[in-house]
Coordinates of C-alpha atoms in Angstrom, one line a residue:
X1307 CA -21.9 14.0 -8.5
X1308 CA -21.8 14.4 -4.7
X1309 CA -18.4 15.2 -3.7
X1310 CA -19.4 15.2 0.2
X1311 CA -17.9 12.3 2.9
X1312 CA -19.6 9.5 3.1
X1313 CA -19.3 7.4 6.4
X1314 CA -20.7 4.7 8.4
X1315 CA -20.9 4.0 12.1
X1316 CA -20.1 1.0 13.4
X1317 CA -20.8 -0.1 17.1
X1318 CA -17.8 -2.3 18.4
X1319 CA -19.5 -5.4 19.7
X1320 CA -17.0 -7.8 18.5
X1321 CA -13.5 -9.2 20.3
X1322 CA -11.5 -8.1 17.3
X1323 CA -10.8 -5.4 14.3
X1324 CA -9.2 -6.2 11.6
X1325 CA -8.2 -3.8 9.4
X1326 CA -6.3 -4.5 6.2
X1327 CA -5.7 -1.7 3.4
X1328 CA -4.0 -1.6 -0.2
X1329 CA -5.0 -5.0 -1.6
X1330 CA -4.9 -3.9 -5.0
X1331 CA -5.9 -6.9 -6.4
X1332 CA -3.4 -9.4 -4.7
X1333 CA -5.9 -11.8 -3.8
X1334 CA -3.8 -14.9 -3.1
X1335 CA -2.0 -12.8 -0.8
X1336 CA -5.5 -11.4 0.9
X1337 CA -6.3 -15.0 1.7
X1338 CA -3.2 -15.6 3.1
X1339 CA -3.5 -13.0 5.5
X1340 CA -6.6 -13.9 6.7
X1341 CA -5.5 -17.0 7.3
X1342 CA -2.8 -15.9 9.4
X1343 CA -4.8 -13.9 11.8
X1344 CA -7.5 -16.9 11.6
X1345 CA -10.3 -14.3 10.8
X1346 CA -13.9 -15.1 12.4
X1347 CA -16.5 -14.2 10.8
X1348 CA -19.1 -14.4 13.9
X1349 CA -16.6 -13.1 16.3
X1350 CA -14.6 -10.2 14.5
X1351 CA -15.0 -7.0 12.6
X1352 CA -13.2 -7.4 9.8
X1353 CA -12.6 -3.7 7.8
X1354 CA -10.9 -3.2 4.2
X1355 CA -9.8 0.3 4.3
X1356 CA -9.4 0.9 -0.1
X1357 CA -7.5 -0.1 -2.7
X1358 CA -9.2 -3.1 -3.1
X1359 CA -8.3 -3.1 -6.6
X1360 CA -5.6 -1.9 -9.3
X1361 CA -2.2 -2.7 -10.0
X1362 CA -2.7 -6.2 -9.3
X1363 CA -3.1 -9.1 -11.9
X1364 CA -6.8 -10.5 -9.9
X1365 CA -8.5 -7.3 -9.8
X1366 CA -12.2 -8.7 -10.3
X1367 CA -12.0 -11.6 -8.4
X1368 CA -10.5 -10.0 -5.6
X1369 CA -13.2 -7.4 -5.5
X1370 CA -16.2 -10.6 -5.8
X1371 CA -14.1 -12.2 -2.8
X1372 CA -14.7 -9.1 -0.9
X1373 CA -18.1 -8.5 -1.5
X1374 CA -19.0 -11.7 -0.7
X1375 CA -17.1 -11.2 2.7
X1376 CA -19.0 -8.0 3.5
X1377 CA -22.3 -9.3 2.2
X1378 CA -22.2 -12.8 4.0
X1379 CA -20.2 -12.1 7.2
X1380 CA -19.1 -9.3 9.8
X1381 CA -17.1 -7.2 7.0
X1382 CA -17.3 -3.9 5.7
X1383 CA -15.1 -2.0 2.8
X1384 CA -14.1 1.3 2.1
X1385 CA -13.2 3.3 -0.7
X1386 CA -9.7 4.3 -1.6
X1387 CA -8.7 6.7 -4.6
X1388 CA -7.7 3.3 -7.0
X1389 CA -11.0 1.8 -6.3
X1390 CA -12.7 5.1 -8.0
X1391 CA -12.0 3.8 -11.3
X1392 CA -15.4 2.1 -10.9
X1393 CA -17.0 5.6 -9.8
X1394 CA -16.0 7.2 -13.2
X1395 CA -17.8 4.2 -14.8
X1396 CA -21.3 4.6 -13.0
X1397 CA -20.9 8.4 -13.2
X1398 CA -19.5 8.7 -16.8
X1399 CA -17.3 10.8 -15.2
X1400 CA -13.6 11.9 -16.3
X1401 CA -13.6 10.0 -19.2
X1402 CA -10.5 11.6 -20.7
X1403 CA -8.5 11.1 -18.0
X1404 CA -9.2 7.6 -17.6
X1405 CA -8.6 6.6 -21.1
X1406 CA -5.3 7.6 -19.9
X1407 CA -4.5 6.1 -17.0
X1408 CA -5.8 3.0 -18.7
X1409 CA -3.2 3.3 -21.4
X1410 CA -0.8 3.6 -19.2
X1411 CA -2.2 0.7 -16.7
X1412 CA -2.6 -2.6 -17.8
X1413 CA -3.7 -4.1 -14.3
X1414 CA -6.5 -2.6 -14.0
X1415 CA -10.4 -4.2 -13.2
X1416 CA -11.7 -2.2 -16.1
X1417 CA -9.1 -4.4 -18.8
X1418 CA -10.3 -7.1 -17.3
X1419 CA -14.1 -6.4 -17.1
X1420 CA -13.7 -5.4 -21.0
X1421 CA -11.9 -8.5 -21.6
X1422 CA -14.4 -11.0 -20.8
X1423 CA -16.7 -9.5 -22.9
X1424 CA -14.2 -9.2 -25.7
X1425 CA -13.6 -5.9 -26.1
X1426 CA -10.1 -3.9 -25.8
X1427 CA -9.3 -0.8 -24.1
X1428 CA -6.8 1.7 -25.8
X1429 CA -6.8 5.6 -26.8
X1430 CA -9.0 5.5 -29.8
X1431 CA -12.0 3.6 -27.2
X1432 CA -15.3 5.4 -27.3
X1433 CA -15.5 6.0 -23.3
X1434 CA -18.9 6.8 -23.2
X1435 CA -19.9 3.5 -24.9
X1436 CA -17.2 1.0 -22.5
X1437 CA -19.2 2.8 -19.5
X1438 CA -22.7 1.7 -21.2
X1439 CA -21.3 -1.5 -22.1
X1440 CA -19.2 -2.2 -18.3
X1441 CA -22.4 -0.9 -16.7
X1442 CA -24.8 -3.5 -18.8
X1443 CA -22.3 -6.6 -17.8
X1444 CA -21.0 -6.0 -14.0
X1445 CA -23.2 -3.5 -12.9
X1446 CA -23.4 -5.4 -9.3
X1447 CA -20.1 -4.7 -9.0
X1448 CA -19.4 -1.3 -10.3
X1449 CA -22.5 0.0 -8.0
X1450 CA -21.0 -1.7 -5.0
X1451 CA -17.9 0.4 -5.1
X1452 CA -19.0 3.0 -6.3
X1453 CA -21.2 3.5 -2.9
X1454 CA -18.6 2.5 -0.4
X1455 CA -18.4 5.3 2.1
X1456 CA -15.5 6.6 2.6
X1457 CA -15.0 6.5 6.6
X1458 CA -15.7 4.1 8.6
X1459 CA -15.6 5.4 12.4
X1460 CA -16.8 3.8 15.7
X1461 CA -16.5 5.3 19.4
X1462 CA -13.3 4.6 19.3
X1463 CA -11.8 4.8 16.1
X1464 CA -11.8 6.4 12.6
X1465 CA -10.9 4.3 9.6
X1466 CA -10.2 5.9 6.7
X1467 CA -8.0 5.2 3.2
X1468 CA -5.7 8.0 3.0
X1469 CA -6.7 10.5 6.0
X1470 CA -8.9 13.4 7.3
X1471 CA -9.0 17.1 7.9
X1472 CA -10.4 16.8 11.0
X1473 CA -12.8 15.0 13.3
X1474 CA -15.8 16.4 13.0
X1475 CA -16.8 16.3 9.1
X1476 CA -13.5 14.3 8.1
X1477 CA -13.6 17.0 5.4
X1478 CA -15.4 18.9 2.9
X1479 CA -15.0 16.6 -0.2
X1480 CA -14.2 13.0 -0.6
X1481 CA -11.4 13.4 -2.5
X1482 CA -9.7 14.9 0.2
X1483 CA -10.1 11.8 2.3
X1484 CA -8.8 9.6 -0.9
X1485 CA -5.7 11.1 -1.4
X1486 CA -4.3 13.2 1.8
X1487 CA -0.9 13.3 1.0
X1488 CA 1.9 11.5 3.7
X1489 CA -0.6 12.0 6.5
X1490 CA 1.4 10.6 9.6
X1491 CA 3.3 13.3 8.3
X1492 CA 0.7 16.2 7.8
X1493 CA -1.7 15.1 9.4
X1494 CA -3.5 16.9 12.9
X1495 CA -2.8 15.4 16.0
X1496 CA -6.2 13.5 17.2
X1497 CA -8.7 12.6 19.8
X1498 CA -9.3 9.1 18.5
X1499 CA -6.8 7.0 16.9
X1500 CA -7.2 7.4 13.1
X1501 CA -6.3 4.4 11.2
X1502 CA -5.0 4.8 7.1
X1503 CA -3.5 3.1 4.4
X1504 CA -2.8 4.6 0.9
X1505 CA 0.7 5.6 1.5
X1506 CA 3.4 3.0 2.2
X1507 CA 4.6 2.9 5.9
X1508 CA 8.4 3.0 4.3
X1509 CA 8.1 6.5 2.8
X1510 CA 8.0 7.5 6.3
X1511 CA 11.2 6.1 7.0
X1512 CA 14.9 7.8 6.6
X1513 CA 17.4 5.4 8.2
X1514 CA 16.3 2.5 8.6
X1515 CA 13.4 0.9 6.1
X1516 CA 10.5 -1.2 7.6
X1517 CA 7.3 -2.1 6.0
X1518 CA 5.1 -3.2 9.2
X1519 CA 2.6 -0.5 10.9
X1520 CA 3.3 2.5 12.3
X1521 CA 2.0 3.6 15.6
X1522 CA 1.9 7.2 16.4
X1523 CA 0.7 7.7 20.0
X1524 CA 1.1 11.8 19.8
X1525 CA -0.9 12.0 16.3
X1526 CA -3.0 9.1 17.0
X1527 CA -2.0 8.2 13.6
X1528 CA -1.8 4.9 12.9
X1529 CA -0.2 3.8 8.8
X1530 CA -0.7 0.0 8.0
X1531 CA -0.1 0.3 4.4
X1532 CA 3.0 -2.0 3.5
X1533 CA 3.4 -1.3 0.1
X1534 CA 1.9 -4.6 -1.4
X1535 CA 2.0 -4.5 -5.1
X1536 CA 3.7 -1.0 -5.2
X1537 CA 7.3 -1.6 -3.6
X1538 CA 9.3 -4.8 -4.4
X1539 CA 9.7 -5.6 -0.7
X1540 CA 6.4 -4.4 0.0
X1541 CA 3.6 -6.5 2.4
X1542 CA 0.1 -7.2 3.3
X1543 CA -0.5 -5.5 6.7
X1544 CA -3.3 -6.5 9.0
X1545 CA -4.0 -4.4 11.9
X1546 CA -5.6 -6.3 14.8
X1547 CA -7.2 -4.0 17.4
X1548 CA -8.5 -6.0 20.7
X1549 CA -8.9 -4.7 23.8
X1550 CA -7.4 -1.2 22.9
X1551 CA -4.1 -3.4 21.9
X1552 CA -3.1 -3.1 18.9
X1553 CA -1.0 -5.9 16.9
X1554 CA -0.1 -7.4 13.3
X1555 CA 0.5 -9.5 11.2
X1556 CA 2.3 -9.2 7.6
X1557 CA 2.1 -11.3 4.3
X1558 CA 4.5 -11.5 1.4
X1559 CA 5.2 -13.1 -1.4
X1560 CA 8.9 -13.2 -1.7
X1561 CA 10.9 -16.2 -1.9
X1562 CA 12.9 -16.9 1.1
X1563 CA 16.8 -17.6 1.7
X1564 CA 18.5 -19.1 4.8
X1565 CA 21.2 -17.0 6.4
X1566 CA 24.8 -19.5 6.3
X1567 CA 26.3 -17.8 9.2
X1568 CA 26.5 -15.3 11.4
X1569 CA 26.9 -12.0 10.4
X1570 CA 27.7 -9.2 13.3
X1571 CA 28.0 -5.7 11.6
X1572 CA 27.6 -1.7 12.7
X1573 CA 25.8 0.4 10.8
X1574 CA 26.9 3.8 11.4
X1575 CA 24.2 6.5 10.0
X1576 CA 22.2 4.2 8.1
X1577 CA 20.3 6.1 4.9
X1578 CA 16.9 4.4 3.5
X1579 CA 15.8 6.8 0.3
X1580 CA 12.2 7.3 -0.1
X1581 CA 10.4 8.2 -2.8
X1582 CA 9.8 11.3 -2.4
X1583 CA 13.5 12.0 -1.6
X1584 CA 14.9 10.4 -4.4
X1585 CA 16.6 12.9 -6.3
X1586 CA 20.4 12.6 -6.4
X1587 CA 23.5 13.8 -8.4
X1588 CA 26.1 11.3 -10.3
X1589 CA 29.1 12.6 -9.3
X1590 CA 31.4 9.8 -10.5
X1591 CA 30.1 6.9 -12.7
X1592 CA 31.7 3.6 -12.3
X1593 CA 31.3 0.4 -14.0
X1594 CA 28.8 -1.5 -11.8
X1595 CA 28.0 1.4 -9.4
X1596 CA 27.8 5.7 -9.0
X1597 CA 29.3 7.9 -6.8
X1598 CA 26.2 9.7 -5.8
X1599 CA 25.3 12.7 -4.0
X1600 CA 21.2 12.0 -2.2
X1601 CA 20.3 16.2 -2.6
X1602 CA 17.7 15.7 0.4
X1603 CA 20.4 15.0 3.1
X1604 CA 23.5 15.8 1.4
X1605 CA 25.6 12.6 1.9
X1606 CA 27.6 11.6 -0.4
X1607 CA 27.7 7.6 -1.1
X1608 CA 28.1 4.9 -3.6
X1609 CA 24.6 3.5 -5.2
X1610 CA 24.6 0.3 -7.5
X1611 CA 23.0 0.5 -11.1
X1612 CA 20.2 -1.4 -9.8
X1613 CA 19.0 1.6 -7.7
X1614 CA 19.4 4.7 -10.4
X1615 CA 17.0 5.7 -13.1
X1616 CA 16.1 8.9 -15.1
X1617 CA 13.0 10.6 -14.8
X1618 CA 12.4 13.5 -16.6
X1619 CA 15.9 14.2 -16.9
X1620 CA 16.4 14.0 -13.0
X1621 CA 18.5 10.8 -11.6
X1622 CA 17.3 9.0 -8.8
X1623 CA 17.7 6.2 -6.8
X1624 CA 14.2 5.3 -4.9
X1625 CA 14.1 2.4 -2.5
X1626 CA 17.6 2.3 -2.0
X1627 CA 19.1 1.8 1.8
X1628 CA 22.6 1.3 3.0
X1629 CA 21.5 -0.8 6.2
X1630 CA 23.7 -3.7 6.1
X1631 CA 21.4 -6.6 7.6
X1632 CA 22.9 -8.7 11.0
X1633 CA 22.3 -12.4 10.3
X1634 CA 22.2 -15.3 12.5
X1635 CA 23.1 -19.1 11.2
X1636 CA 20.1 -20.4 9.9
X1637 CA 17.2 -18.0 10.2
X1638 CA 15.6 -17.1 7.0
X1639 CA 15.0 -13.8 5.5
X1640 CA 13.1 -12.6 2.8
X1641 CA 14.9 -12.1 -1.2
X1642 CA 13.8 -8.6 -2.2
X1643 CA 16.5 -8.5 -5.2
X1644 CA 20.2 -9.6 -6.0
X1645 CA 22.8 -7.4 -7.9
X1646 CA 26.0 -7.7 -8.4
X1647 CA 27.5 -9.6 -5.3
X1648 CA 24.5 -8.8 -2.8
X1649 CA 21.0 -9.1 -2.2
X1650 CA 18.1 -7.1 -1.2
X1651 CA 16.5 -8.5 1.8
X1652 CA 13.6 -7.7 4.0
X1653 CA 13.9 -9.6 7.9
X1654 CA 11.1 -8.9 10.3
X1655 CA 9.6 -6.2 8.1
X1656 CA 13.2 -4.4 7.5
X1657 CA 14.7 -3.7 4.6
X1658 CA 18.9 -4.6 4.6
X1659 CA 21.4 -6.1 2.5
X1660 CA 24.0 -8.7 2.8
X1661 CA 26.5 -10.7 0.4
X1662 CA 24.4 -13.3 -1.9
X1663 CA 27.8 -15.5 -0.6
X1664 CA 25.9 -15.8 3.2
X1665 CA 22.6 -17.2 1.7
X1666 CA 21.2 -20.2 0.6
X1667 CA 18.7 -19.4 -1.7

């Protein structure tokens, strides 16, 4: 298999760019945000930067929807390391490994391509057989991801799913550009502005959580993935480009709550734990909450139940921020999750809590 980058020039003749990345299968909420940012099909350039599917519970129909956009109007797609479950398909390729991501992943296109033509997926599946079979069934659609570029770059800009080495070739292999690891962090600083989803814009965050784009003007990084389907207070993100502006809109699907009252507070030091600082230390358990020390900046706080769990032995509390939220009478907020005598809320693309007693739900 050809393991070189695969990209595709665009000229920008349109008033608008849209980019949207990290769908993973959320299709309600896909339609939602296009709504939102009244997408023209004759007027912008609408650009789905991978992760079309996976993890989400409309995998195939998403992935149809999308086609159809790119076939019938100004849209294009790109490929992002979840969508390559259709590349081992075509290519018979990896087999072994994924029979056993699809153990361990229910939501996934390929259970629900097998499933409408009555067949099951599990460890004792004959792989080489479910490709022949898949293939023989939705071969339209397997063959359409599987030759998705993946960049998409114009005069202006470079569009890619997780990032690139550099500007020239984007890299030397396309799994490089499917799963370049925290690039607003390790990533070069740039001529163009490169645009990239595949890591949530809140793992870049230590104080203060917040789920909407981030917009590095040093790098000429620009992260618009919000996390939809992969954190619980995660978001659709739309990227609107016009004019060398650059805007968004956001989409969830979280109930909302109406603050009561006002609530003025200070947050002194604020800590939001990422995932990949998670780790932490129980250093006095209580009944509905730790005593915790969070090993990656050494503070020493209190963290509720509903943040900890064991991995491998290793405690740690992902997700978890000590930002209390300011609240004003009557605007609503987002309900991430309630515990104990607070909830989890999102406001404006930040992540807070308050007391479940200043809501009404």
């Amino acid at each position: 298999m050809d393991r070189s980058v695969q990209t595709r020039y665009l000229h920008e003749n349109k008033q608008r760019i849209i980019a949207i990345s990290d769908i993973h299968g959320n299709l309600s909420l896909l339609k939602t945000l296009l709504d939102q940012v009244h997408y023209d099909e004759y007027e912008d350039t609408l650009l789905f930067l991978g992760d079309l599917i996976e993890k989400g519970n409309e995998n195939l129909a998403t992935l149809r929807y999308i086609m159809n956009l790119c076939q019938n109007g100004n849209a294009y797609a790109l490929m992002g390391n979840c969508d390559f479950v259709c590349k081992n398909i075509v290519h018979h390729y990896n087999l072994h490994f994924l029979n056993k991501i699809l153990c361990q992943r229910q939501a996934s296109i390929l259970h629900e391509m097998a499933a409408q033509i009555g067949i099951s997926i599990d460890q004792s599946t004959d792989m080489e057989r479910l490709c022949d079979r898949l293939l023989a069934h939705f071969f339209k659609e397997l063959h359409w991801v599987d030759t998705l570029p993946q960049v998409i770059y114009t005069d202006n800009y470079i569009f890619v799913h997780a990032g690139i080495l550099n500007e020239q070739t984007f890299g030397s292999d396309f799994r490089e550009v499917l799963t370049f690891p925290h690039f607003l962090l390790n990533g070069k600083d740039f001529k163009h502005y490169v645009v990239a989803g595949h890591m949530p814009v809140s793992e870049y965050c230590q104080d203060i959580a917040c789920f909407n784009p981030i917009i590095n003007e040093q790098k000429h990084i620009i992260s618009i993935d919000g996390g939809n389907m992969v954190k619980k207070a995660g978001q659709l993100n739309a990227l609107i480009i016009q004019n060398d502006r650059f805007s968004f809109k956001s989409a969830d699907s979280l109930p909302l709550a109406q603050a009561l009252c006002d609530v003025n507070v200070k947050n002194q030091d604020p800590l939001f734990i990422t995932w990949r600082e998670s780790e932490i230390v129980r250093l006095e358990k209580g009944e509905k909450r730790d005593f915790c020390l969070h090993l990656s900046s050494g503070k020493k706080l209190w963290i509720d139940h509903a943040f900890l769990h064991n991995e491998d032995g290793k405690w740690k509390a992902d997700d978890f921020t000590t930002y209390q939220m300011p609240l004003k009478r009557g605007e609503y907020v987002s309900i991430v999750k309630t515990y104990d005598q607070f909830a989890l809320i999102k406001k404006e693309g930040i992540l807070g809590w308050c007391r479940k007693e200043h809501l009404r739900c």
